[in-house]
Every structure is written in C-alpha cells, then in structure tokens.
CSV table of C-alpha atoms (C1' of nucleotides) in Angstrom, one decimal:
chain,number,residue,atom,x,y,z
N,1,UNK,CA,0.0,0.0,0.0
N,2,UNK,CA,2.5,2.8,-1.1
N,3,UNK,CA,-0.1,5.5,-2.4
N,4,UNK,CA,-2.1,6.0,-5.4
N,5,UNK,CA,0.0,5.6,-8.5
N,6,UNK,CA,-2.2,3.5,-10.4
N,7,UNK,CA,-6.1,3.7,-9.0
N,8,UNK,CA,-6.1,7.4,-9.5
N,9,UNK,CA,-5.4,6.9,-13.5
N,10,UNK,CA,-2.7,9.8,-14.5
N,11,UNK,CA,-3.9,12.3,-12.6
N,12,UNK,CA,-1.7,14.5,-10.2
N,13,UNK,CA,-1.5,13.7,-7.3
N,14,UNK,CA,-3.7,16.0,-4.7
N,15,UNK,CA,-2.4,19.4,-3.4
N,16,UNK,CA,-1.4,18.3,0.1
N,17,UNK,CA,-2.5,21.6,1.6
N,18,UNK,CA,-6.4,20.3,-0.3
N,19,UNK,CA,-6.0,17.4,1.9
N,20,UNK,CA,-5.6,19.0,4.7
N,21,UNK,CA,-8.3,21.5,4.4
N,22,UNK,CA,-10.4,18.8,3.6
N,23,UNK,CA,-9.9,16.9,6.8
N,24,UNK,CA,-10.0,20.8,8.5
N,25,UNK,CA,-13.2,21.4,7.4
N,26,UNK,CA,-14.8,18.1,8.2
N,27,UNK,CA,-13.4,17.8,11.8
N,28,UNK,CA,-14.6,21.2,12.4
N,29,UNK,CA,-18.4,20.6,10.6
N,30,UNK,CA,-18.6,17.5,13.3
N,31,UNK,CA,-17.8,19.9,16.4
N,32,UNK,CA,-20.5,22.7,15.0
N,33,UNK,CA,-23.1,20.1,14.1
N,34,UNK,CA,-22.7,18.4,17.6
N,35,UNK,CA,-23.2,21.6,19.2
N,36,UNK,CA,-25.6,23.3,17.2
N,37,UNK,CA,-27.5,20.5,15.1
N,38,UNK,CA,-28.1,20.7,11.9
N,39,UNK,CA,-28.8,23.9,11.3
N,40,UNK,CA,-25.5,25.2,12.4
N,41,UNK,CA,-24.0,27.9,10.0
N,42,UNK,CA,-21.5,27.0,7.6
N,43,UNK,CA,-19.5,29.9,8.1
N,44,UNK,CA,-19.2,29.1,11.6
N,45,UNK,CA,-17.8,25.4,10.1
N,46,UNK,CA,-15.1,27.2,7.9
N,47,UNK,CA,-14.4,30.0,10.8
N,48,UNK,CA,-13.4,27.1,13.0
N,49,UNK,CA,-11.6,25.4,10.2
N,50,UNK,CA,-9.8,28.5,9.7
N,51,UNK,CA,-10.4,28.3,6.1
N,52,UNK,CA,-12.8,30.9,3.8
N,53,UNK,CA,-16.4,29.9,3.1
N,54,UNK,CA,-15.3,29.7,-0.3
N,55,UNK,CA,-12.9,26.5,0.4
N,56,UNK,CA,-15.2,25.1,2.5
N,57,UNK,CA,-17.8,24.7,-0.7
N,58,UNK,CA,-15.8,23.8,-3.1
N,59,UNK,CA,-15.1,20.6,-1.1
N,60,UNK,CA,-18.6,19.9,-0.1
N,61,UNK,CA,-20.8,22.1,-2.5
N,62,UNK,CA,-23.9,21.5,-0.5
N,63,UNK,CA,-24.8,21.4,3.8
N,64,UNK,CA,-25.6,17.5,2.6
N,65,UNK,CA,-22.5,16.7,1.0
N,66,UNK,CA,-20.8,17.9,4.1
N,67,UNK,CA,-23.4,16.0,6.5
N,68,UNK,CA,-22.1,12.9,4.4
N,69,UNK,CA,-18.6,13.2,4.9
N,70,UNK,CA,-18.9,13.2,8.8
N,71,UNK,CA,-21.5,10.6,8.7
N,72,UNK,CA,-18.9,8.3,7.0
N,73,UNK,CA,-16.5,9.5,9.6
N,74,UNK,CA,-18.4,8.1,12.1
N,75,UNK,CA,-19.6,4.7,10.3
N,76,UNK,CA,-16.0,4.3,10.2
N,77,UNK,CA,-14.9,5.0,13.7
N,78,UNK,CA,-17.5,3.0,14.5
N,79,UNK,CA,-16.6,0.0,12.3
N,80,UNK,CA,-13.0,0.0,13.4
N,81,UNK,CA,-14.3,0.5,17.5
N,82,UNK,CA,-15.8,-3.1,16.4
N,83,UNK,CA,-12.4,-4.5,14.9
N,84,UNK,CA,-10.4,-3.2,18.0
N,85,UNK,CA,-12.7,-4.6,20.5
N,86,UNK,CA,-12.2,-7.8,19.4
N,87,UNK,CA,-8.7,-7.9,20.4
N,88,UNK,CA,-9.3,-6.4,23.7
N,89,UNK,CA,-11.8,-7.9,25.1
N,90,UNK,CA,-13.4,-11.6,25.7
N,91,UNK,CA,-16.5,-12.5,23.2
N,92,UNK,CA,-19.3,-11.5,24.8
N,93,UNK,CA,-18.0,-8.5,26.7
N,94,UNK,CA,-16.3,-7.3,23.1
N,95,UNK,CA,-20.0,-7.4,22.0
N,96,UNK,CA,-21.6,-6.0,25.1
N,97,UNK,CA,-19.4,-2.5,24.7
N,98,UNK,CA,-19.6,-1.8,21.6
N,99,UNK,CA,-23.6,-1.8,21.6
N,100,UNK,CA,-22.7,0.7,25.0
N,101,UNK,CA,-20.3,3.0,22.7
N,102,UNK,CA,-23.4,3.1,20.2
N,103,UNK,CA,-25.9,4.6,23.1
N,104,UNK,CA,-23.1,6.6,24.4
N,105,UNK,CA,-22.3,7.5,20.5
N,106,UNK,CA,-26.3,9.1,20.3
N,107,UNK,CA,-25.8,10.6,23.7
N,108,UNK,CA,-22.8,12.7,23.2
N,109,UNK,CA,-23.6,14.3,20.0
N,110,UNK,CA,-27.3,14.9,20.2
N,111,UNK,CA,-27.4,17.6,17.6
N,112,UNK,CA,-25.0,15.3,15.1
N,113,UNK,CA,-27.6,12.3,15.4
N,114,UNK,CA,-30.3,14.7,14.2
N,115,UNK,CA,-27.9,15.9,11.5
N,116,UNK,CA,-26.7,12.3,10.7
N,117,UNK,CA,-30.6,11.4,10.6
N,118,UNK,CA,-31.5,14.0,7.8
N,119,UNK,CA,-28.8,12.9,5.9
N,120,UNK,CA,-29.9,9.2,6.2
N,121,UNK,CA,-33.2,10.3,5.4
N,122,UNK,CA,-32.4,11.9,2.0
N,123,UNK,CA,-29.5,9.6,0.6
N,124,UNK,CA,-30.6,6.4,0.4
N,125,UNK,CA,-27.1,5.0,-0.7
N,126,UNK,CA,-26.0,6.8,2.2
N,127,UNK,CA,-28.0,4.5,4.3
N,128,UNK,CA,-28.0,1.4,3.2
N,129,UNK,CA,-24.3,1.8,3.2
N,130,UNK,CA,-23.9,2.8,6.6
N,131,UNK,CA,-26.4,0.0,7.5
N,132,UNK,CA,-24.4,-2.5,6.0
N,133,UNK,CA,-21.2,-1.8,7.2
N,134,UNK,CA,-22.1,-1.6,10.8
N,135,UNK,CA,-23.9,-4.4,10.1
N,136,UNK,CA,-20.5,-6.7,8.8
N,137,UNK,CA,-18.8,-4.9,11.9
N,138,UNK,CA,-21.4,-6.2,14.3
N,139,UNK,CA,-21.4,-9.5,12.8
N,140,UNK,CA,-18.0,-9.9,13.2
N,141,UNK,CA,-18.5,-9.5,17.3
N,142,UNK,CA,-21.5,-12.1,16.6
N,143,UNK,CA,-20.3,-14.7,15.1
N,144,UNK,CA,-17.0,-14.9,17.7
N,145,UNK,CA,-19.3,-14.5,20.2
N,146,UNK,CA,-21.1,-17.7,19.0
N,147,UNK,CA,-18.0,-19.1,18.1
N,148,UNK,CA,-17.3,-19.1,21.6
N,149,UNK,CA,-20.5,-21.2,22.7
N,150,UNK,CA,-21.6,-18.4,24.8
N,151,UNK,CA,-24.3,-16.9,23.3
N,152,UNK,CA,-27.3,-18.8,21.2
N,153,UNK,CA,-27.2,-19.2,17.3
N,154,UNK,CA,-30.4,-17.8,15.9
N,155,UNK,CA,-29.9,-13.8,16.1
N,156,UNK,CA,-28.6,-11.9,13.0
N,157,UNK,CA,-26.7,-9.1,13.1
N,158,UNK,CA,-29.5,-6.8,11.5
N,159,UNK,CA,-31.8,-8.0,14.2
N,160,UNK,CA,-29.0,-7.0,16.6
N,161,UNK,CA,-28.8,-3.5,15.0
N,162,UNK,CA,-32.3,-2.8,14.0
N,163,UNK,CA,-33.0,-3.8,18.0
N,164,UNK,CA,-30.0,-0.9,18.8
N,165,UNK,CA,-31.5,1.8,16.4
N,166,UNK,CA,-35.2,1.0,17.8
N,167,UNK,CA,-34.1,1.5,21.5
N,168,UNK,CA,-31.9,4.6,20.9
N,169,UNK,CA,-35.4,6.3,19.6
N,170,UNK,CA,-36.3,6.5,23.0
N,171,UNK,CA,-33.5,9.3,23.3
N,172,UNK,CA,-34.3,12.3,24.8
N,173,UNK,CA,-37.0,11.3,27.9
N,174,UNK,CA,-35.4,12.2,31.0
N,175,UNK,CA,-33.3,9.3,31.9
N,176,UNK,CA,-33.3,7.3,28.5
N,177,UNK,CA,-29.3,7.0,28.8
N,178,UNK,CA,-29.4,4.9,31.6
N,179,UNK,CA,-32.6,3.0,30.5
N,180,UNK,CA,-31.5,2.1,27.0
N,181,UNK,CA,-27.5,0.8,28.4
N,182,UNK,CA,-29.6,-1.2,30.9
N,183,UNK,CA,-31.8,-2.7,28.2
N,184,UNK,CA,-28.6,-3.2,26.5
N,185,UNK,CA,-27.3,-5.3,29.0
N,186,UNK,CA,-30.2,-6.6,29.2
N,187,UNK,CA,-30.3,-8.0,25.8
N,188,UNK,CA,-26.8,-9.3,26.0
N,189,UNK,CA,-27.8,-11.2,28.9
N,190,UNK,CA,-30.6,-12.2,26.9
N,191,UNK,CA,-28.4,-13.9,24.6
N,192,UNK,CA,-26.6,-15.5,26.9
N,193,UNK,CA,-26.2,-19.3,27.4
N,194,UNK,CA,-26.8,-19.6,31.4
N,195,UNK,CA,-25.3,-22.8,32.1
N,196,UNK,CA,-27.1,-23.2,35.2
N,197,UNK,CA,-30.3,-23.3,33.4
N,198,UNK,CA,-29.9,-26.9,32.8
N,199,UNK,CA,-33.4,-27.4,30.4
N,200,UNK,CA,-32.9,-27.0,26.9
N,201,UNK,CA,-29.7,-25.8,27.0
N,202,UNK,CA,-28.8,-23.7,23.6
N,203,UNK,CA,-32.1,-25.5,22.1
N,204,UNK,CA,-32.0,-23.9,18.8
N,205,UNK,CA,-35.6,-23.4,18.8
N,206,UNK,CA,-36.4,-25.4,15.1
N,207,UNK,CA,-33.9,-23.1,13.3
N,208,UNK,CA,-36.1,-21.0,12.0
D,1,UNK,CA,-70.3,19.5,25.1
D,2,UNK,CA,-71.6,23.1,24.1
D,3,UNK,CA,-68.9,24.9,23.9
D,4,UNK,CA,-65.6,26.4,26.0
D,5,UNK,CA,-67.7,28.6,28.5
D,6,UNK,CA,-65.8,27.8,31.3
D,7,UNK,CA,-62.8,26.3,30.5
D,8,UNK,CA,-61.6,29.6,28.9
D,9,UNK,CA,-62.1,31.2,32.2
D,10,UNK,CA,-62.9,34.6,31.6
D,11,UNK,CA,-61.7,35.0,28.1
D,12,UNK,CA,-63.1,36.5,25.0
D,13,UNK,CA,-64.3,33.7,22.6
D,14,UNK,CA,-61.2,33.5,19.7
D,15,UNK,CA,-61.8,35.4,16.3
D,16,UNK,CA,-63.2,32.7,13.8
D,17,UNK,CA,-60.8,34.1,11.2
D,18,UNK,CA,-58.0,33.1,13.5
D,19,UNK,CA,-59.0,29.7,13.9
D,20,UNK,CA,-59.7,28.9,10.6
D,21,UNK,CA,-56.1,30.9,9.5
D,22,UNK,CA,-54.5,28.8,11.3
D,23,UNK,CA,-55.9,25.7,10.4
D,24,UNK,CA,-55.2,26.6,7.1
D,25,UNK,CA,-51.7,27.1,7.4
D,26,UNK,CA,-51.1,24.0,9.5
D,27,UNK,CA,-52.9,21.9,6.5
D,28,UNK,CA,-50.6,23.8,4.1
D,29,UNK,CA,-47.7,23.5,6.3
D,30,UNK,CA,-48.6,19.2,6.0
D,31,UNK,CA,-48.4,19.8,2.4
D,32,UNK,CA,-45.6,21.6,2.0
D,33,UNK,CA,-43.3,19.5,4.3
D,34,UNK,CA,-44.6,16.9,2.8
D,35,UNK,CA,-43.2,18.1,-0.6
D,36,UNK,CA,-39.9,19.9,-0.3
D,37,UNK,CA,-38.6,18.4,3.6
D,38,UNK,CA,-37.8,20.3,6.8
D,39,UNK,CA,-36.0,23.1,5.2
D,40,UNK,CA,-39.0,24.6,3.4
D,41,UNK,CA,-39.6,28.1,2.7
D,42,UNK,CA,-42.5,29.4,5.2
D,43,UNK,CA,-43.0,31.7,3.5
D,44,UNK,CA,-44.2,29.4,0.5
D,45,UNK,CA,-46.4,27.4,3.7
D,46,UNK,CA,-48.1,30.8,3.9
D,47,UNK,CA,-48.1,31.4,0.1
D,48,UNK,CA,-50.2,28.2,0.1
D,49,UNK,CA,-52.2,28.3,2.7
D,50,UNK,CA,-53.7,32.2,1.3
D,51,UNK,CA,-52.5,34.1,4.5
D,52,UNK,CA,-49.9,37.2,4.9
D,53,UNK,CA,-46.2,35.7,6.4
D,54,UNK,CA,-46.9,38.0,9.6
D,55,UNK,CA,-50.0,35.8,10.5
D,56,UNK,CA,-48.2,32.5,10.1
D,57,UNK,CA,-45.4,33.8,12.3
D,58,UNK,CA,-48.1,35.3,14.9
D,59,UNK,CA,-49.7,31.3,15.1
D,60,UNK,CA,-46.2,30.1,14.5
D,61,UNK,CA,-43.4,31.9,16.3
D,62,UNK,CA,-40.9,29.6,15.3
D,63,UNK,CA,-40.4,26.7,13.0
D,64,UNK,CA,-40.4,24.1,15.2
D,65,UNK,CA,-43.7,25.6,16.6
D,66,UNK,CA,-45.3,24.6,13.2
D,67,UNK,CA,-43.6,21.2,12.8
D,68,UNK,CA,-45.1,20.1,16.9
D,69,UNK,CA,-48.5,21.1,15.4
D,70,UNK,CA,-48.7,19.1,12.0
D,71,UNK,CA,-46.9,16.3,14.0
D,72,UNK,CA,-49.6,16.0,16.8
D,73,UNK,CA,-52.3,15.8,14.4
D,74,UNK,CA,-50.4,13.4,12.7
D,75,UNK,CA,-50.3,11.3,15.5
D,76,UNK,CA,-54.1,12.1,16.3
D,77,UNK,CA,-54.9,10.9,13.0
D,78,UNK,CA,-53.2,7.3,13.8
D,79,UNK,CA,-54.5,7.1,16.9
D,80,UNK,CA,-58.5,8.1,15.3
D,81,UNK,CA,-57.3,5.5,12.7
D,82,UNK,CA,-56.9,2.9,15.4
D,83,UNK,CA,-60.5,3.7,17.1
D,84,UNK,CA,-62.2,3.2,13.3
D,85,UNK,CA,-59.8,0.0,12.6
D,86,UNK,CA,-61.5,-1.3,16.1
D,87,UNK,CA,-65.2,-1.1,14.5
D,88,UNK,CA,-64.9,-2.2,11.2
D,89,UNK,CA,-62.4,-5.3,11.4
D,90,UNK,CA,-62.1,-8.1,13.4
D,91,UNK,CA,-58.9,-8.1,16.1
D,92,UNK,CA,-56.1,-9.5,14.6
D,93,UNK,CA,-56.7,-7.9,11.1
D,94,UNK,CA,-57.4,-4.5,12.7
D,95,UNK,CA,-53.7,-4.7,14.4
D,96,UNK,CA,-52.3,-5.6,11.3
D,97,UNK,CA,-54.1,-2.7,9.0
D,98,UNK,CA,-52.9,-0.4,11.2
D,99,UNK,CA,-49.4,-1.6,11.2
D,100,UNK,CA,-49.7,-1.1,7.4
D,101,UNK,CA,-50.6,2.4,7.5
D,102,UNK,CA,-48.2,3.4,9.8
D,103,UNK,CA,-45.9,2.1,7.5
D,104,UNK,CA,-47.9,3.4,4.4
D,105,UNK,CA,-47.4,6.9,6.5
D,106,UNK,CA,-44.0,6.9,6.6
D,107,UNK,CA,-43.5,6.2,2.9
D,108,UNK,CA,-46.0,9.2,1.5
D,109,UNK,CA,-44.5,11.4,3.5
D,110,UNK,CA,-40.7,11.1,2.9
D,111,UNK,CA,-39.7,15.2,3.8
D,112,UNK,CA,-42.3,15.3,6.2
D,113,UNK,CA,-40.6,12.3,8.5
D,114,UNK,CA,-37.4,13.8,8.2
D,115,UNK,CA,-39.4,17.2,9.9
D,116,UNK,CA,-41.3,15.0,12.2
D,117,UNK,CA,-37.9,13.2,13.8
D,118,UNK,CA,-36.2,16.7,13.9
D,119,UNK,CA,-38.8,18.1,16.0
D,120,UNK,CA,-39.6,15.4,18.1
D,121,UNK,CA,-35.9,15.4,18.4
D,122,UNK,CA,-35.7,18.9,19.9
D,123,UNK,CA,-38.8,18.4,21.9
D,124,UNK,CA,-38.9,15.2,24.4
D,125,UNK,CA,-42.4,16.1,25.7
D,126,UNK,CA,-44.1,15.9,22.5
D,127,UNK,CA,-42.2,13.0,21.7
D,128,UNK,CA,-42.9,11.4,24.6
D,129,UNK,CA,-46.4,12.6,24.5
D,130,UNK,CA,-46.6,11.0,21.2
D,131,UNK,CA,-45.2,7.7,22.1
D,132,UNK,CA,-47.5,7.7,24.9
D,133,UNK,CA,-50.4,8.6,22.6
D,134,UNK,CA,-49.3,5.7,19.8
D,135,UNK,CA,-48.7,3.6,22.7
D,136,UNK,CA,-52.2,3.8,24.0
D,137,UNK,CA,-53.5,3.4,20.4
D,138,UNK,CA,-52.0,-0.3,19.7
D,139,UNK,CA,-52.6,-1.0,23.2
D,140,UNK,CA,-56.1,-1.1,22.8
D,141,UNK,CA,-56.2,-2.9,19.2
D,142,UNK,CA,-53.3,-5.3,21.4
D,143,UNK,CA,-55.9,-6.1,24.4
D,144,UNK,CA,-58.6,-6.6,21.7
D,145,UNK,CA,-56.9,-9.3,20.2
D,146,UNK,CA,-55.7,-11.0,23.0
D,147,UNK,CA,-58.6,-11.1,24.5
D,148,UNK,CA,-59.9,-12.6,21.9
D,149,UNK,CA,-57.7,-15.4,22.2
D,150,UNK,CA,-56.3,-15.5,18.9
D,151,UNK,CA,-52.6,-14.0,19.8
D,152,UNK,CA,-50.1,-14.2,22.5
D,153,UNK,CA,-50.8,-12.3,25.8
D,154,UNK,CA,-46.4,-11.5,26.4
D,155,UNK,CA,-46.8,-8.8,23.7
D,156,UNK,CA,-46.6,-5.4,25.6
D,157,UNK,CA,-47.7,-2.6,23.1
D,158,UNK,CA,-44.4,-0.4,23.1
D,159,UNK,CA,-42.2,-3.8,22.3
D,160,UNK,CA,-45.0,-3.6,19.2
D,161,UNK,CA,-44.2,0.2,18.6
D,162,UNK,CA,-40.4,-0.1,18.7
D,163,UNK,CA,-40.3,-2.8,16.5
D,164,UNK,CA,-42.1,-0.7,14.2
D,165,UNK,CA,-40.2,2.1,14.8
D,166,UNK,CA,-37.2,0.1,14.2
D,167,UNK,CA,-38.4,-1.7,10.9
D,168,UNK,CA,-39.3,1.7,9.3
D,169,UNK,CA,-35.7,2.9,10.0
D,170,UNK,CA,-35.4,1.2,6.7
D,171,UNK,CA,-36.8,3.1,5.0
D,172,UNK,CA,-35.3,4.1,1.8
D,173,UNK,CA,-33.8,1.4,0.4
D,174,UNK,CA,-35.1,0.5,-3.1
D,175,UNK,CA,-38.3,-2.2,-2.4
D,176,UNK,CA,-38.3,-0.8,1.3
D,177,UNK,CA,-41.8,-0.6,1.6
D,178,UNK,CA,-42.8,-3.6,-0.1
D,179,UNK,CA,-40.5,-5.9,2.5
D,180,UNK,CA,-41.3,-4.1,5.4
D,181,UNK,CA,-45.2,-4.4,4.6
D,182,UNK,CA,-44.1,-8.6,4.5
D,183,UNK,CA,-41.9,-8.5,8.0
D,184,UNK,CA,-45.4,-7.0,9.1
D,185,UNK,CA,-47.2,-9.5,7.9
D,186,UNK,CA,-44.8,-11.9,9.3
D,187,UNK,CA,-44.7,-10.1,12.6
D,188,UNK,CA,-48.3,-10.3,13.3
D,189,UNK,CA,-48.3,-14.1,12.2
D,190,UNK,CA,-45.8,-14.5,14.8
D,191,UNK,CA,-48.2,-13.5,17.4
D,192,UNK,CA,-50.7,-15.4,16.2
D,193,UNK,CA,-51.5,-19.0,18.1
D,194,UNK,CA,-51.9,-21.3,15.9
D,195,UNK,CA,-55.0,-23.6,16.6
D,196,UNK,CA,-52.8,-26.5,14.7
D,197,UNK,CA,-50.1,-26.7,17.2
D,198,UNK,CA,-51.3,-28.0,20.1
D,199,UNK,CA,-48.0,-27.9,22.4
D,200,UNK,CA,-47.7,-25.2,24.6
D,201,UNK,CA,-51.0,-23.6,23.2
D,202,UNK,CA,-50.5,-20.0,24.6
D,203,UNK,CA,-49.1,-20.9,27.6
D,204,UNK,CA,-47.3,-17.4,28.5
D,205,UNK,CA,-44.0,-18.7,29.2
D,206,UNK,CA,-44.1,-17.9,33.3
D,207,UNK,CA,-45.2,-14.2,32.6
D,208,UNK,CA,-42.8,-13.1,34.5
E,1,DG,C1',17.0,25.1,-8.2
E,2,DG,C1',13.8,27.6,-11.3
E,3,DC,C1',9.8,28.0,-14.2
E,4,DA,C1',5.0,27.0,-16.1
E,5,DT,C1',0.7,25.8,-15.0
E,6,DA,C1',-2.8,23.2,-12.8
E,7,DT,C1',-4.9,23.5,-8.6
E,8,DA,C1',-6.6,25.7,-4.6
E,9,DC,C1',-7.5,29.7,-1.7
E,10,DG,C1',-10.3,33.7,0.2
E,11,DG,C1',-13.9,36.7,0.5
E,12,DA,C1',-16.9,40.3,-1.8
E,13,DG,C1',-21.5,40.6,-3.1
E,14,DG,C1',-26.1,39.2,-5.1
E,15,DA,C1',-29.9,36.3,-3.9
E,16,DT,C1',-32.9,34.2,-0.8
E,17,DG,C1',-35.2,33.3,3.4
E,18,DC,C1',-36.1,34.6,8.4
E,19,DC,C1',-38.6,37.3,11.5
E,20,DT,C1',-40.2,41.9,13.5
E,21,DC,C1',-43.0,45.7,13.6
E,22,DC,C1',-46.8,48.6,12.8
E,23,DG,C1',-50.6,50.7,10.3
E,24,DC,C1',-54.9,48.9,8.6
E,25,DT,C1',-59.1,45.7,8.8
E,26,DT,C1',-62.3,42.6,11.0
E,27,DT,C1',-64.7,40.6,14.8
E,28,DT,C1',-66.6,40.7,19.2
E,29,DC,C1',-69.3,42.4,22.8
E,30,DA,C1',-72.1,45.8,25.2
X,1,DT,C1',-74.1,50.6,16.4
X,2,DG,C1',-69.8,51.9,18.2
X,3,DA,C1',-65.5,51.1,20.7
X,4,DA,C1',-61.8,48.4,21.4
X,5,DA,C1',-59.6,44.0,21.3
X,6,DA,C1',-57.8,40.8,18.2
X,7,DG,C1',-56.1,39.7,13.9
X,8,DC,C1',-54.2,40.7,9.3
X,9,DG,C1',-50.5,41.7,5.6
X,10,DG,C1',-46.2,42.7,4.0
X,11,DA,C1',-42.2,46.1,3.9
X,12,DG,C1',-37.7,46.0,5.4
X,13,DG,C1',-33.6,44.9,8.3
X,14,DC,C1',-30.7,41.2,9.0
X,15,DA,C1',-28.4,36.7,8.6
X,16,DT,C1',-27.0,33.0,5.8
X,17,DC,C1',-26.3,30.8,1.5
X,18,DC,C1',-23.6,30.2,-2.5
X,19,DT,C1',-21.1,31.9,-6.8
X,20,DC,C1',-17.4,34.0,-9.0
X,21,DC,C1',-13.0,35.5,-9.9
X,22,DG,C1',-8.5,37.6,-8.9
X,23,DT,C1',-4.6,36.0,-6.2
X,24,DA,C1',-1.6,32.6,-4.2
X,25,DT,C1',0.9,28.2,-4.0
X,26,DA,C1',2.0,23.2,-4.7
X,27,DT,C1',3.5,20.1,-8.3
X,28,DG,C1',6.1,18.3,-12.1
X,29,DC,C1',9.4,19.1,-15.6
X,30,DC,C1',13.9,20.8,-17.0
DNA sequence: GGCATATACGGAGGATGCCTCCGCTTTTCA
DNA sequence: TGAAAAGCGGAGGCATCCTCCGTATATGCC
C-alpha cells in the first residue's frame, strides 16, 4: 500500500494543503453540528476550520454533501471500534461494549444524530451503506461470540442493529441514557447461554 | 359539550378568522413538508395556505412551533385511525391494517418524516407525548386481540411500537416498503396462536 | 533550483429566506 | 351601532447561502 499511482489513473497527485483543508473542514463541521445540530452555520464550520467559506464549498458544495462526509467518519470510527474490540476484550463482553459506545455515540452528539438522521433520510445509498457496514462490523463480534459457545445461534446481526436503532429512539426522555445501556445489558444477557439453566440448554428453537 | 364557557375562564371567545387561518396554514404546512422536507420556505407554507407571512409567524413563532402542530395531528390521526380499525375489522386484522398504515405513513411522506424526527428530536415532551399517545392506540387494538384469544398475551404494546419504529428505520432502500409491509405480515403471524399446534398452546412462558 | 501551470485559496457581493414591527381591517361584545 | 380588542398583511432589516474570480501556491518538468 505505497499510495495512489495507479487507481487514480494519471492524474496529479492531490495538493497536500487540499487534503488538509479537507480533513479541516470536516473535523470542524462534526464539532458545529454536535453543538448546534443541523442547522449550524456554515460559516461558523469554515471559521473554525480556519479556512474561507469559499474552500469550504468547493469541497462539499452542499450542507448535505458535508453531512455525508462526517456521517462516514463516524460509520467508520464505528466499524473499526468493532475491529479493536475484538482484540481487547473476551467474546461477549467485546460485543456488550460496543452496543454501550453506540448509546453513548447518540448521547454525546445529540445535535449530530439529528444531522446524521437528515442525511440518512435523504441519501438512500448513504444508508444502506452505513447500515451495511455496521452491520458486517457487528457480525463480526456475533459470530465470535457464537463461536465461543456463549451466546445462542439464531440472532442476525440486523436484528441486533435494528434492536439498537429501535431502543436509541427513545433518546431524549429524562433518563433514556441509563434505561437504553440497561436494556442493552439486558439483551446481551438475553443472549446469553446460562449454564445453570440446565433445560434446553442452547435449544436452537427449530432453526427457523 | 356546548362549547368552552368555562374552561376559557374569563376570556373573549377566539376570532373565527384566526382559527380557521391557522388551520389553514397548519394543513398547508402538511403539504408543503410533505413536498420539499424540513428546510422549506414558510413563506411558501403561507403562500399556500392564502394568508400574509406575519400571520403565520403570529400562530407560529418559530419553526419548530409549526412542525409540533402538524406532528400531533399526525399522531391524532393514527390514533382516530386505530379507534375506526377497532369497529370495522375483526382483532387481529385490525392490528395488522394499522401496522400497514403506519408504515404506508411513513412512505407518503418522505420530507415530512425527516421534519417529524427533527422536531420530536428537539422536543422530548411531545415525543414522549406521542409515544404515549401511539402507545395507547395499539394497546387497545393489542388487548382486543388477546382477549380474543387468537394471539399471544407476552406482547406489551411499546415492544409492538419499537419494533415498528425500528423496521421503518429502513426506509429508503429500493423495495423498502414492499419488505417491510411482508416482516409485518410476518410479525403479526408470529403473534398469532396457531389452533394446529397443540404444544404449549399460549401458555405465556411464566409471565414473568 | 527555477519555471510554467494546474490547482486551490479567500472573501466580496447578489440572492434568498427569516422574522419583527406597525398601520390597517375585521370581529366581538355591550 | 360603536369602541376596542384581536387579527391581518407585508415592507424592510438582518443573517446566511452560495457563486465567481483575482490572487496565491504546490506540483512536475527541466
């Protein structure tokens, strides 16, 4: 992996001060949209960047272009939150966290989620992208976690997700935090093979 | 029920004009959401709905103002919808039509759910208003049915809602709609008790 | 290193939408 | 029927969006 050379066919090779405006501008847009949601000002975005507003559209010529670019960000972070917690932690406990860093992920930026939600909402690539690559990332904690023999067989890792997404829409009543990392635990306890439970142990229930 | 005598306590009946203004622009407000998403002009919501911009900020003093109203009659609507689906269908097909049109709701109004999530998003009481309100709703087409005996009796309605909730998230991929209708279909067949399988014929696993 | 040029930068300024304010109109109530 | 409360419309000030273009700088070639 030493660059570029042939996947970008003959072109130049980027300005390096473009690519760092780039990643400027985008770190910057994920601090405004977290405080301010989605209606922050762009010019506030650039200010912080420390870049002019007309930088800023050239690399994202529209508020949803830029709303994409962070949202990827954060698929990503999220993705590779999955990959390290694999080597850090056992099976279950791997699995357990990173449903935890989602809730705490909707907690701390609840302007972002908003933001990341409108841009879901109106880019249907967008989404079904995201979906599925937090869904391989999740199914990678699954399946060692079944691997392991600790957890039952029949849950997919969209059921798993869509379960996430549907109890993070509680956010917002007065104590949903701690509700929704309970429930989590919850669930993951759920899944759990109790060997004490000595009747119909791991019973895949007919497979289907 | 003659009238707000008393409740109003002291108060000069409200002009007529003014009620039916801003009924007007909350219906054009519906429309217009509905159409062109969260960020549309207001003052093409007044444009529509025949009134000066002055009177729709009067009703209206802020955006989210207007997005809270045409969201609770939304939600009024599905709940009404619920009330009907009780008189003209028998239990378990009521629950399922109005499954369907929740999801049928979601996928005529693609702006408009992007408006509704921002402002229940910015707004926990009239989200959890509504939740409440939606919650009540399925609960009574829920008891219905399992009164009736034809479903399980471990179904609370908000485990109904979130699923739901969570399903719709979908939204937006190409045949969307179309699959989510069948995992309705499938979800409410789940409940069902089979007459055909005899074991464990809605025994309520320990209910708790 | 030095030069040519593709590439990127910043921000002025026109366009658009938000929201306030106030003079005029309509409705209510006595 | 008349007074006054309530409501109406839209002009205009202000903020933000986004385009456009003259200036600046990195890259690639010699």
């Amino acid at each position: 992996m030493d660059g570029m050379r042939q996947s970008d066919k003959g072109r130049r090779k980027p300005r390096a001060d473009a690519v760092r405006n780039r990643e400027r501008v985008v770190e910057a847009a994920r601090a405004v949209f977290s405080a301010g949601g989605p209606e922050a000002s762009l010019e506030a975005v650039a200010r912080l960047a420390g870049v002019g507003i007309g930088t800023l559209y050239r690399h994202f010529p529209t508020r949803e272009a830029l709303f994409e670019a962070v949202y990827r960000r954060e698929v990503q972070h999220l993705a590779e939150l999955a990959e390290q917690l694999k080597q850090e932690a056992e099976p279950v406990e791997a699995l357990r966290r990173w449903m935890r860093s989602n809730v705490k992920f909707v907690a701390t930026k609840k302007g972002m989620s908003a933001a990341l939600a409108l841009a879901a909402y109106n880019n249907s690539e967008l989404f079904s992208y995201s979906f599925d690559r937090l869904t391989r990332a999740v199914g990678g904690l699954l399946d060692r976690a079944i691997a392991s023999g600790e957890i039952r067989s029949d849950i997919k890792p969209e059921d798993l997700l869509r379960a996430l997404i549907g109890m993070c829409y509680m956010h917002d009543q007065p104590g949903w935090q701690t509700s929704v990392l309970r429930l989590v635990d919850v669930f993951v306890d759920g899944l759990r093979i109790r060997p004490d439970t000595p009747r119909a142990k791991a019973k895949p229930r007919k497979s289907r």
